[in-house]
Coordinates of C-alpha atoms in Angstrom, one line a residue:
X32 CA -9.7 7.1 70.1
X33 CA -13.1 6.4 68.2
X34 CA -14.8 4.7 70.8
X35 CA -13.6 7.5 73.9
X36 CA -14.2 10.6 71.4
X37 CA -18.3 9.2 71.0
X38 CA -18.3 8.2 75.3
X39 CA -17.1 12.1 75.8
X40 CA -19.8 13.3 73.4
X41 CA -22.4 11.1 74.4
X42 CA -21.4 12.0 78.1
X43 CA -21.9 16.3 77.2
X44 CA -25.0 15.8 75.6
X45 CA -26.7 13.7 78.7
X46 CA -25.8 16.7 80.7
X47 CA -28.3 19.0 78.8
X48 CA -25.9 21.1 77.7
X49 CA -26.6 21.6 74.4
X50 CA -30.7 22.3 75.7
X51 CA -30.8 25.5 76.3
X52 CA -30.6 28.0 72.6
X53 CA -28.4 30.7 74.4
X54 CA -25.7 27.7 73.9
X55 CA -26.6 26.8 71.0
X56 CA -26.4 30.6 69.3
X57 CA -23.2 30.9 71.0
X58 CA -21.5 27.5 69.4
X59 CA -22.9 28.7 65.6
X60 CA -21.1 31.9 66.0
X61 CA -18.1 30.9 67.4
X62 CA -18.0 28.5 64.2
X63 CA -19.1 31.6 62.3
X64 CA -16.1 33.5 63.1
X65 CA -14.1 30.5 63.0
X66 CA -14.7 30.8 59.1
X67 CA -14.1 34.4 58.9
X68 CA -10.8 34.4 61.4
X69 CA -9.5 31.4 58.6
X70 CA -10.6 31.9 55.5
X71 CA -6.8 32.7 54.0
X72 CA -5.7 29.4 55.9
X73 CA -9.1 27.0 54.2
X74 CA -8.4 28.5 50.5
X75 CA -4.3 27.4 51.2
X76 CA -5.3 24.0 52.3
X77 CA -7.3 23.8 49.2
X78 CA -5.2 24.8 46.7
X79 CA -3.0 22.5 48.2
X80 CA -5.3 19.5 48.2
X81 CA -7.1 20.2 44.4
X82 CA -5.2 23.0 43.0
X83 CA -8.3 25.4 44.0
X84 CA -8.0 29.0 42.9
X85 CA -8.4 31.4 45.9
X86 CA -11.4 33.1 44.7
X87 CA -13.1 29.9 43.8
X88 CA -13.1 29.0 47.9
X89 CA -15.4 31.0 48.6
X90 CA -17.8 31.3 45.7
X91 CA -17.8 27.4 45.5
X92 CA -18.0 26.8 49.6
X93 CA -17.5 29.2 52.0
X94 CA -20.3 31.7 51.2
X95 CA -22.7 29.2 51.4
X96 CA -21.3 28.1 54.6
X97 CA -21.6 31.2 55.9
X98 CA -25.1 31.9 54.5
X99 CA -26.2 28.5 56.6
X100 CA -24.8 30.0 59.5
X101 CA -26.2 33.0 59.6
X102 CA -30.1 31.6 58.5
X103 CA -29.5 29.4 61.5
X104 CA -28.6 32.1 64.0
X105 CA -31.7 34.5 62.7
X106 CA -33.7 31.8 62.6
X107 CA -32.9 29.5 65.5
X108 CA -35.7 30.5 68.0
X109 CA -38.4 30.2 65.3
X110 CA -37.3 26.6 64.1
X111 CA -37.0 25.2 67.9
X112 CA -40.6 27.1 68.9
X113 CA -43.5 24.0 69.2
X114 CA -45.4 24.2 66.3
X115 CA -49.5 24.5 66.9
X116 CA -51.2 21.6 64.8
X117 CA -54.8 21.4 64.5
X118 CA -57.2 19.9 66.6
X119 CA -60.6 18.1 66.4
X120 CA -63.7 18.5 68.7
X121 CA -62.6 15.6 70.8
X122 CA -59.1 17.6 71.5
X123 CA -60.7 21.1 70.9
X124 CA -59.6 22.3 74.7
X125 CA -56.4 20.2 74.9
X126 CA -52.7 22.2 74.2
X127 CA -51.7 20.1 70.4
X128 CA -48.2 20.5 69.1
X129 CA -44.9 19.4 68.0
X130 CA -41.8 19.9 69.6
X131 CA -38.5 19.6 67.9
X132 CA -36.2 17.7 70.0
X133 CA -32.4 16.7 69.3
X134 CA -31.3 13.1 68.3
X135 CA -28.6 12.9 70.6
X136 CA -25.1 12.2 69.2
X137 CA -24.7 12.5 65.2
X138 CA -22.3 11.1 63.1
X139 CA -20.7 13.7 60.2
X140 CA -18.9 11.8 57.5
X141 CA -17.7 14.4 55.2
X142 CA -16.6 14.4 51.2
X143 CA -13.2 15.2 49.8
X144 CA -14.7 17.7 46.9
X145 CA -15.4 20.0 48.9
X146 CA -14.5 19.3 52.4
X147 CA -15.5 22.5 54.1
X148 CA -18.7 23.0 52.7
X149 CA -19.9 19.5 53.0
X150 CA -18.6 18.2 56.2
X151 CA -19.7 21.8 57.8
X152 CA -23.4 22.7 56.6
X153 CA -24.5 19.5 58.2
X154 CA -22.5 20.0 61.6
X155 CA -24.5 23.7 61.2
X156 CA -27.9 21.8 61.6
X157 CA -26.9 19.6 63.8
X158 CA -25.7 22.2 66.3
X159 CA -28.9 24.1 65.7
X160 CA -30.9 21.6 66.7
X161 CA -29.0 20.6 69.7
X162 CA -27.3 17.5 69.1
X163 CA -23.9 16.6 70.0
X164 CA -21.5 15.2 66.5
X165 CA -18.3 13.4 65.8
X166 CA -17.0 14.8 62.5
X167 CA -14.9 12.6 60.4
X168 CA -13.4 14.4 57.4
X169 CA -12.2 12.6 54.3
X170 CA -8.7 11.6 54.3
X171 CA -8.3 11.8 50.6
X172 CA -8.1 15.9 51.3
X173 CA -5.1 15.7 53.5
X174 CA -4.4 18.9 54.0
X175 CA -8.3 20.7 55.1
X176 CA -8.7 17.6 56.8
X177 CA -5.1 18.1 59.2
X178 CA -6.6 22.1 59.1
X179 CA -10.0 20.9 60.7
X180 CA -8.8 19.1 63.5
X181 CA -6.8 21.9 64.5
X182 CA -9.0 24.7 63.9
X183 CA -12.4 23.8 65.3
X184 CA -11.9 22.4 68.8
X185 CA -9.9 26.3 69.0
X186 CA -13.6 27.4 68.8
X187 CA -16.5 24.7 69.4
X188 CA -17.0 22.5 72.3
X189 CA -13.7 19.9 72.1
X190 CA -16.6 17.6 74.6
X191 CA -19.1 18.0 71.9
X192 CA -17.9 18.4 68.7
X193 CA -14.6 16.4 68.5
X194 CA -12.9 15.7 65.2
X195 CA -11.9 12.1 64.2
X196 CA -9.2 11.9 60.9
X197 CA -8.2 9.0 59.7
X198 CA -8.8 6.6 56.6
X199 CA -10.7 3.7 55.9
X200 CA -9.4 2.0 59.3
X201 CA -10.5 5.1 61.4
X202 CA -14.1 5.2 59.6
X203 CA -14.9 1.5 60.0
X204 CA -14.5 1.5 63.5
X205 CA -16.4 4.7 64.2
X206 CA -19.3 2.5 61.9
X207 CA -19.4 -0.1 64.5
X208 CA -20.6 2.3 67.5
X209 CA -24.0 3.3 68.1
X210 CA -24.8 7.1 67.0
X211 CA -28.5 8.6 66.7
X212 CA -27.9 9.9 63.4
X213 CA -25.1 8.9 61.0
X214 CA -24.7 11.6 57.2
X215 CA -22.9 10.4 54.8
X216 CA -21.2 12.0 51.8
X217 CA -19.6 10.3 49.2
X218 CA -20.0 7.6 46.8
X219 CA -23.0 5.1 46.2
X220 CA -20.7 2.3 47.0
X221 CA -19.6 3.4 50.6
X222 CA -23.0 4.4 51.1
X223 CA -24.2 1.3 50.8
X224 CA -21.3 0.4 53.6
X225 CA -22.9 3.4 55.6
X226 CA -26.2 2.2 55.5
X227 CA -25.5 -1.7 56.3
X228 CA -23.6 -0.9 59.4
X229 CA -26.0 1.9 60.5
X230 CA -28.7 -0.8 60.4
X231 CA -27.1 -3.0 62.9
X232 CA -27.9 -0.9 65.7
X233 CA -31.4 1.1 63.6
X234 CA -29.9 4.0 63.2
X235 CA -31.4 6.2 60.5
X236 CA -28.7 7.8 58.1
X237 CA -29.0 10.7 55.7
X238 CA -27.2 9.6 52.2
X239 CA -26.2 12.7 50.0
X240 CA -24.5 10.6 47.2
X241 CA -24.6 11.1 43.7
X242 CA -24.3 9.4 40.0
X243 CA -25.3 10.9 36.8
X244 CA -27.0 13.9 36.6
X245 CA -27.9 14.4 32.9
X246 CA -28.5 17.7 31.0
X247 CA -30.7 18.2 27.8
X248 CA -30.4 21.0 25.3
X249 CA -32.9 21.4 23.3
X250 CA -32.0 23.1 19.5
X251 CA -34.3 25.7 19.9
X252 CA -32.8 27.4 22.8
X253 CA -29.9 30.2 23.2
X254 CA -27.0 27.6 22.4
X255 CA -24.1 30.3 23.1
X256 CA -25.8 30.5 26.9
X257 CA -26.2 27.2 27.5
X258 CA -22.8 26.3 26.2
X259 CA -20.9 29.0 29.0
X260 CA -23.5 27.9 32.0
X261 CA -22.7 24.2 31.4
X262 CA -19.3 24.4 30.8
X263 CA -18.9 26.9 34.2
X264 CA -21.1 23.6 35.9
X265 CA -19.2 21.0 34.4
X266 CA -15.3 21.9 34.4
X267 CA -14.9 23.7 38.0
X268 CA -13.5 22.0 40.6
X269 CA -12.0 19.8 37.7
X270 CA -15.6 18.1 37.4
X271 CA -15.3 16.9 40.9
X272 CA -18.8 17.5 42.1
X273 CA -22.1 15.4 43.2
X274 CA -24.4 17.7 41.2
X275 CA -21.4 18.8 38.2
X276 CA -23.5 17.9 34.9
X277 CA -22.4 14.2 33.8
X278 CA -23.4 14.1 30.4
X279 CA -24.8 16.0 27.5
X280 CA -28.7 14.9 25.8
X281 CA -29.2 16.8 22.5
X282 CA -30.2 16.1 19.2
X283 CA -27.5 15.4 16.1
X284 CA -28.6 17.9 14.4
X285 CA -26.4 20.8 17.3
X286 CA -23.9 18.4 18.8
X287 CA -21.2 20.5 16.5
X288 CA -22.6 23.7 17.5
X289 CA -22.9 22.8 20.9
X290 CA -19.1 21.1 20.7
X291 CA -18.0 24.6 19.7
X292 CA -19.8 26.8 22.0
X293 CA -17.8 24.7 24.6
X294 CA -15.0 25.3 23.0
X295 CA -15.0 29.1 22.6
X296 CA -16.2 28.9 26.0
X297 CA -13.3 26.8 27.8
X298 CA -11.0 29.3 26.0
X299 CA -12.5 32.1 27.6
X300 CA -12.6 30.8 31.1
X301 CA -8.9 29.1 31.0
X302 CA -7.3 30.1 28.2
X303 CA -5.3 28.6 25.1
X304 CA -4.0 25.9 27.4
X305 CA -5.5 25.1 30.8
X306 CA -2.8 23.6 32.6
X307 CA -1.5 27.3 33.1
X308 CA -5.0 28.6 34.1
X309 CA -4.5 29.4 37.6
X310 CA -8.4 28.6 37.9
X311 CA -8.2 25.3 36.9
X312 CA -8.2 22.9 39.7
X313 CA -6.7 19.3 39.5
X314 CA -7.2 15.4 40.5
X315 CA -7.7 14.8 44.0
X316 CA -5.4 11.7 43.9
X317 CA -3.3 9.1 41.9
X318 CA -5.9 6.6 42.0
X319 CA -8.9 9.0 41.3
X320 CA -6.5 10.3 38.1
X321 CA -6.1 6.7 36.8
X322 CA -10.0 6.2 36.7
X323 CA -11.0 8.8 34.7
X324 CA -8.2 8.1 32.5
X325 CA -9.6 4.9 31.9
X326 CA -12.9 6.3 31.2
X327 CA -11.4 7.6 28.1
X328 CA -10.3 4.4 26.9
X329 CA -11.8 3.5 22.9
X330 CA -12.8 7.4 22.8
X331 CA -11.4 10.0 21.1
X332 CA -11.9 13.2 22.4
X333 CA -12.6 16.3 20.1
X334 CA -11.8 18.8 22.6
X335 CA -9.4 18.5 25.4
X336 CA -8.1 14.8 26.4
X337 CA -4.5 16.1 27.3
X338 CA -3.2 14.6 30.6
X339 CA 0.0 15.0 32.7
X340 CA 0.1 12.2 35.6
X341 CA 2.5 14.2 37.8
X342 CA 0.6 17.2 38.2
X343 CA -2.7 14.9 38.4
X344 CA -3.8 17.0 35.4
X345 CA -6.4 16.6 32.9
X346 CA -7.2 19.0 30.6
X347 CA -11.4 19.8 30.3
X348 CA -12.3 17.2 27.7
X349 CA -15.3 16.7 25.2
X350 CA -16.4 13.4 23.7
X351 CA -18.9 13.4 20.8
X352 CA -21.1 10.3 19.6
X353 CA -20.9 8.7 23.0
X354 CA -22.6 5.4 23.3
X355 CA -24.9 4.8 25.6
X356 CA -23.7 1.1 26.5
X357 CA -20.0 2.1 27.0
X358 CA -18.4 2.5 30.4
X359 CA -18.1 5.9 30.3
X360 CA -21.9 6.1 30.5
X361 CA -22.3 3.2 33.4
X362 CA -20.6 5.2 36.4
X363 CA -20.4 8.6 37.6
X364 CA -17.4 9.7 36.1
X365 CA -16.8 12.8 38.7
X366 CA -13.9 14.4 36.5
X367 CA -13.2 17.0 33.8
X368 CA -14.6 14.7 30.8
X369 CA -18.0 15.9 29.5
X370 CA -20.0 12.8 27.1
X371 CA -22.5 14.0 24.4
X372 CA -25.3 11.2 23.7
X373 CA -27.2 11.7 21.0
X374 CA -31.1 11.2 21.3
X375 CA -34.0 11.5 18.5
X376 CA -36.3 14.4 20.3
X377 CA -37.3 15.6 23.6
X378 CA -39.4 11.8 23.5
X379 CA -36.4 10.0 23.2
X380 CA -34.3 11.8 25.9
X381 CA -37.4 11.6 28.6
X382 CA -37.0 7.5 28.1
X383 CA -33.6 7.2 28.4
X384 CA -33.8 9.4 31.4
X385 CA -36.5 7.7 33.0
X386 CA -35.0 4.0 31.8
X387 CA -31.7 4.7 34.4
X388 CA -31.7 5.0 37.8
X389 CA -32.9 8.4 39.4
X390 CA -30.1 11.2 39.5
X391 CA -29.3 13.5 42.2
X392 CA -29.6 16.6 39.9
X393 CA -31.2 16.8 36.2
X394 CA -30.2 20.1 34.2
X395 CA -33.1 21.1 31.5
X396 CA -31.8 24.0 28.7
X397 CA -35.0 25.2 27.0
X398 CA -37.0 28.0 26.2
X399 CA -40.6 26.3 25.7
X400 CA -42.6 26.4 28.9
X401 CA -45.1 23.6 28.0
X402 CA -42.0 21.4 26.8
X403 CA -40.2 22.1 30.3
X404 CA -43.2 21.1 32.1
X405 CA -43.5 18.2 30.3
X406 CA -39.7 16.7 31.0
X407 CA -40.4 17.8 34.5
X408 CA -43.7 16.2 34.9
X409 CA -42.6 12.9 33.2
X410 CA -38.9 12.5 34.6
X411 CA -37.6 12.5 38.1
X412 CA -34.3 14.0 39.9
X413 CA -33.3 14.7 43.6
X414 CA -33.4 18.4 42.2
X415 CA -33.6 19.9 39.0
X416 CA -32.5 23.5 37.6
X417 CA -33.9 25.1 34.3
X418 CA -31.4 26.9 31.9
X419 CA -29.0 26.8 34.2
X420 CA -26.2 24.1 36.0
X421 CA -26.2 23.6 40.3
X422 CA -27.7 26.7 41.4
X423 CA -30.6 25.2 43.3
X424 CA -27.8 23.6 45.5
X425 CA -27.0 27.5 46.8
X426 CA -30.6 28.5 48.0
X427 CA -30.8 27.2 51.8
X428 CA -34.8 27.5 51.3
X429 CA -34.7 24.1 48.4
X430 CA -33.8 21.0 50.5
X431 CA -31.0 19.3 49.0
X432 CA -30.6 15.7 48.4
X433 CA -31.5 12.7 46.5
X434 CA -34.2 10.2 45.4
X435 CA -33.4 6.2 45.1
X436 CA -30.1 5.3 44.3
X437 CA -28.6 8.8 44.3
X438 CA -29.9 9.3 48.6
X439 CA -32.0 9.6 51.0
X440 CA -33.0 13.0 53.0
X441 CA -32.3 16.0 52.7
X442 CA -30.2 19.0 54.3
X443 CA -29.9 23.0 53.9
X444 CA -31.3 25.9 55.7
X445 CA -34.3 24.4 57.7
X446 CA -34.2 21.4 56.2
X447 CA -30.7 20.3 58.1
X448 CA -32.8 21.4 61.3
X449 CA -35.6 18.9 60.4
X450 CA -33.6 16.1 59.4
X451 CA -31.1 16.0 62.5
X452 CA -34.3 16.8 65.0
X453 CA -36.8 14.6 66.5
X454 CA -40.4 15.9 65.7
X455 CA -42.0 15.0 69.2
X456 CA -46.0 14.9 68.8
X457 CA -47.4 16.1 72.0
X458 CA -51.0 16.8 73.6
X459 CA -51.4 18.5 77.0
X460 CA -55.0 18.4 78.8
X461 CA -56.1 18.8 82.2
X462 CA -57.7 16.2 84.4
X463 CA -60.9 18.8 84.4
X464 CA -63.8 18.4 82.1
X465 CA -64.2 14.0 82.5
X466 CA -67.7 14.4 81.6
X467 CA -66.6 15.1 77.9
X468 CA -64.6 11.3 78.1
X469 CA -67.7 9.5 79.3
X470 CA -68.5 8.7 75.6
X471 CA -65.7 6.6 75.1
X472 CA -65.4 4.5 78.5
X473 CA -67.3 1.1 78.8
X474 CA -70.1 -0.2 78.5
X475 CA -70.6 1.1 75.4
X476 CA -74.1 1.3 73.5
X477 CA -75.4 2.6 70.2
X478 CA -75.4 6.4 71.4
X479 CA -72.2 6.8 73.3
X480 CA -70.9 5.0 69.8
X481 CA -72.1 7.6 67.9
X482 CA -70.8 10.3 70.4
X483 CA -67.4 9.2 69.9
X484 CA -67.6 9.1 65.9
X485 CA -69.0 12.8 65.8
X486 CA -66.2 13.9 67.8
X487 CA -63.2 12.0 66.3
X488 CA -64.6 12.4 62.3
X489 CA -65.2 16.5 62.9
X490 CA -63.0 18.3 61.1
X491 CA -60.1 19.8 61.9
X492 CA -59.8 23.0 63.5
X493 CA -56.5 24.8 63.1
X494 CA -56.1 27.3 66.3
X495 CA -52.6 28.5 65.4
X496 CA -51.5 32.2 65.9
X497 CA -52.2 32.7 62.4
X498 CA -55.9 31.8 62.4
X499 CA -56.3 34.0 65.5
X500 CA -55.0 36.8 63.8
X501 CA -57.0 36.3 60.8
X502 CA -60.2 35.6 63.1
X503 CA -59.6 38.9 65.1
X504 CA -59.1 40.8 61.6
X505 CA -61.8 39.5 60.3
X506 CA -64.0 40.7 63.6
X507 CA -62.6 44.1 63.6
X508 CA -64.2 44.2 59.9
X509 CA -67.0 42.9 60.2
X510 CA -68.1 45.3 63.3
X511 CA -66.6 47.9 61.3
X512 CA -68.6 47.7 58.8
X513 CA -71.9 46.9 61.2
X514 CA -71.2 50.3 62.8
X515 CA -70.9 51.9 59.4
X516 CA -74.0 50.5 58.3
X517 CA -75.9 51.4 61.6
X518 CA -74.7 55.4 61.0
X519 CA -76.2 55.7 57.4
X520 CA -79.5 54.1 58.7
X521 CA -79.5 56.7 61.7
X522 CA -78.2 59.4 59.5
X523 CA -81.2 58.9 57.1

């Protein structure tokens, strides 16, 4: 099925048919409405998969999904134009641009956390820039996965946009053909898997991963603030997500103030006990549930650490004095428990920052300008956010992704465009005009030498639309002001 589902979209896209923009347009808003037709059906599949609250769906996924879309739509015809570049005296007449093309077939290997979202922003870029794409859902999120396959061949291009489900089996197979593009999101570990196999046959990869995205407080700033935006970050979705704040930096001297701001906090957003919170979400799976379990092993927590294994339910837990040698603090630990390391100053949490590897998101609470500068100048992240937790992720202008060991490229808005598109360089001239190439022909000699190096050391001249405008503005002006001039002269 793997192998005829890629010949069928490899086949459509030979044909040109996703060339022409009118096509393209009319395959994002298909998907558009696709969204809007069954948004009641995605939030059911949800709640059945993590327990999500209906009016978490779409503040968590579907807006943003639907903000992608529409950018891509308004924007479409601008981001596909050939881009003027600048030109120097040796290429002054010639026509100098680049021209986005499409890969060719891309390979979508969604996440389980948030399945729509994820799996779906990236097939929005690659539509828009006119490749075909084999989506492969996780399996692990049985029931949007099962609701995918059924939905969008109903409204995309079944030839072009085919759906592939399946487990591990399924995905290892579809690693061994040759795409153009393969995007990957999940763990570090499978993404190493991703990358190995995609280098068999060179095909790049974009790597949205993950690992532990740290957030400092520092004791000067609005504690009670910082304590509901974190807490909001940390605990929806049950902790289940890439950019979800991993662990608390903060000096000893507020670690009880900030353990109770969490706590008045987490009984404001889910009450006295969360297991009845209708907006608490649960454990994707049995396996997934006995891991961060374990994570609490030699720990005990001061708020939270209740658990019920048949619900796949664990309470939103906070552990104080948290070593930074112990497990807890060696792997992403992509669940409701929330660590609180201890560090001396702002100093002491910039080294152990900078001493592990790079994380995909880095959360900085403070109200001191020249200190936030500082811990962004001297620390590095795939994205950061100031005094607040993951809201970079929803602005489709801020590419998204990660440095080192938490990815590679980038996606949102334009930037999904970019990444899934070929940037073709190209220069047009005539066969007019040879006498201008007679510098560089053989034989050479000391002048025709020098010729060349004048024309290929000028500097660059940039002859966009913009520079015309300016150029024309500027003219209008200046004779403006020339014929003002020349009336006073006359007049007196």
């Amino acid at each position: 099925m793997e192998r005829q589902a890629l010949k069928r979209a490899r086949e459509a896209f030979l044909s040109g048919r996703t060339r022409p923009l009118e096509f393209r347009l009319q395959q994002l808003t298909a998907l558009q409405s696709m969204i809007k037709d069954r948004h009641t059906e995605i939030a059911t599949a949800l709640k059945q998969d993590i327990n999500r609250s209906q009016y978490d769906t779409p503040l968590l996924e579907l807006i943003s999904l639907e903000n992608e879309i529409t950018l891509a739509i308004a924007k479409l015809a601008e981001w596909a134009a050939p881009r003027p570049v600048e030109k120097n005296l040796l290429t002054i007449s010639d026509e100098v641009y680049i021209q986005p093309e499409p890969l060719g077939v891309v390979l979508i290997i969604g996440a389980w956390n948030y399945p729509w979202a994820v799996t779906l922003i990236p097939l929005v870029g690659a539509i828009a820039a006119g490749n075909a794409a084999i989506v492969k859902p996780s399996e692990l999120s049985e029931y949007s996965s099962l609701l995918l396959r059924a939905m969008l061949p109903r409204y995309l291009d079944q030839d072009l946009y085919p759906v592939v489900t399946g487990g591990v089996t399924e995905t290892q197979e579809l690693l061994k053909q040759r795409f153009d593009h393969v995007f990957y999101t999940g763990s570090s570990t499978v993404g190493k898997l991703v990358m190995e196999a995609a280098s068999r046959h060179l095909t790049p990869v974009t790597l949205e991963l993950g690992g532990k995205s740290p957030c400092y407080i520092d004791k000067n700033c609005d504690l009670r603030v910082a304590c509901r935006r974190i807490t909001w970050g940390k605990f929806a979705n049950c902790g289940q997500t890439c950019i979800a704040p991993d662990y608390i930096l903060c000096e000893p001297s507020i670690q009880n103030r900030v353990v109770e701001g969490i706590r008045q906090t987490l009984l404001e957003f889910y009450g006295v006990d969360p297991k009845c919170s209708p907006d608490y979400s649960r454990i994707i799976n049995q396996r997934h549930f006995n891991r961060v379990m374990s994570l609490m092993e030699g720990y005990t927590a001061v708020l939270g650490g209740q658990s019920d294994a048949s619900q796949r339910y664990i309470a939103p837990t906070v552990l104080k004095d948290v070593s930074p040698h112990s497990r807890l603090m060696q792997e992403e630990i992509f669940g409701p428990l929330l660590p609180i390391v201890t560090v001396s100053d702002m100093d002491d949490a910039i080294r152990f920052i900078s001493e592990r590897e790079k994380p995909l998101a880095l959360y900085i609470f403070c109200s001191d300008k020249k200190a936030i500068k500082r811990m962004l100048d001297e620390t590095t992240s795939g994205g950061v956010t100031v005094n607040d937790v993951m809201i970079h992720y929803t602005l489709t202008s801020l590419p998204f992704g990660g440095v080192g060991q938490s990815g590679m490229g980038r996606y949102h808005g334009k930037h999904t465009f970019d990444q899934l598109s070929h940037q073709r360089a190209c220069l047009v001239r005539s066969l007019g005009m040879e006498s201008v190439n007679l510098a560089r022909y053989p034989p050479q000699d000391r002048q025709r030498a020098r010729r060349v190096r004048l024309a290929l050391t000028s500097p660059m001249i940039d002859f966009s639309k913009r520079t015309y405008v300016w150029a024309v503005c500027v003219t209008i002006i200046a004779f403006g002001l020339f014929v003002t001039l020349l009336v006073i002269l006359l007049i007196q």
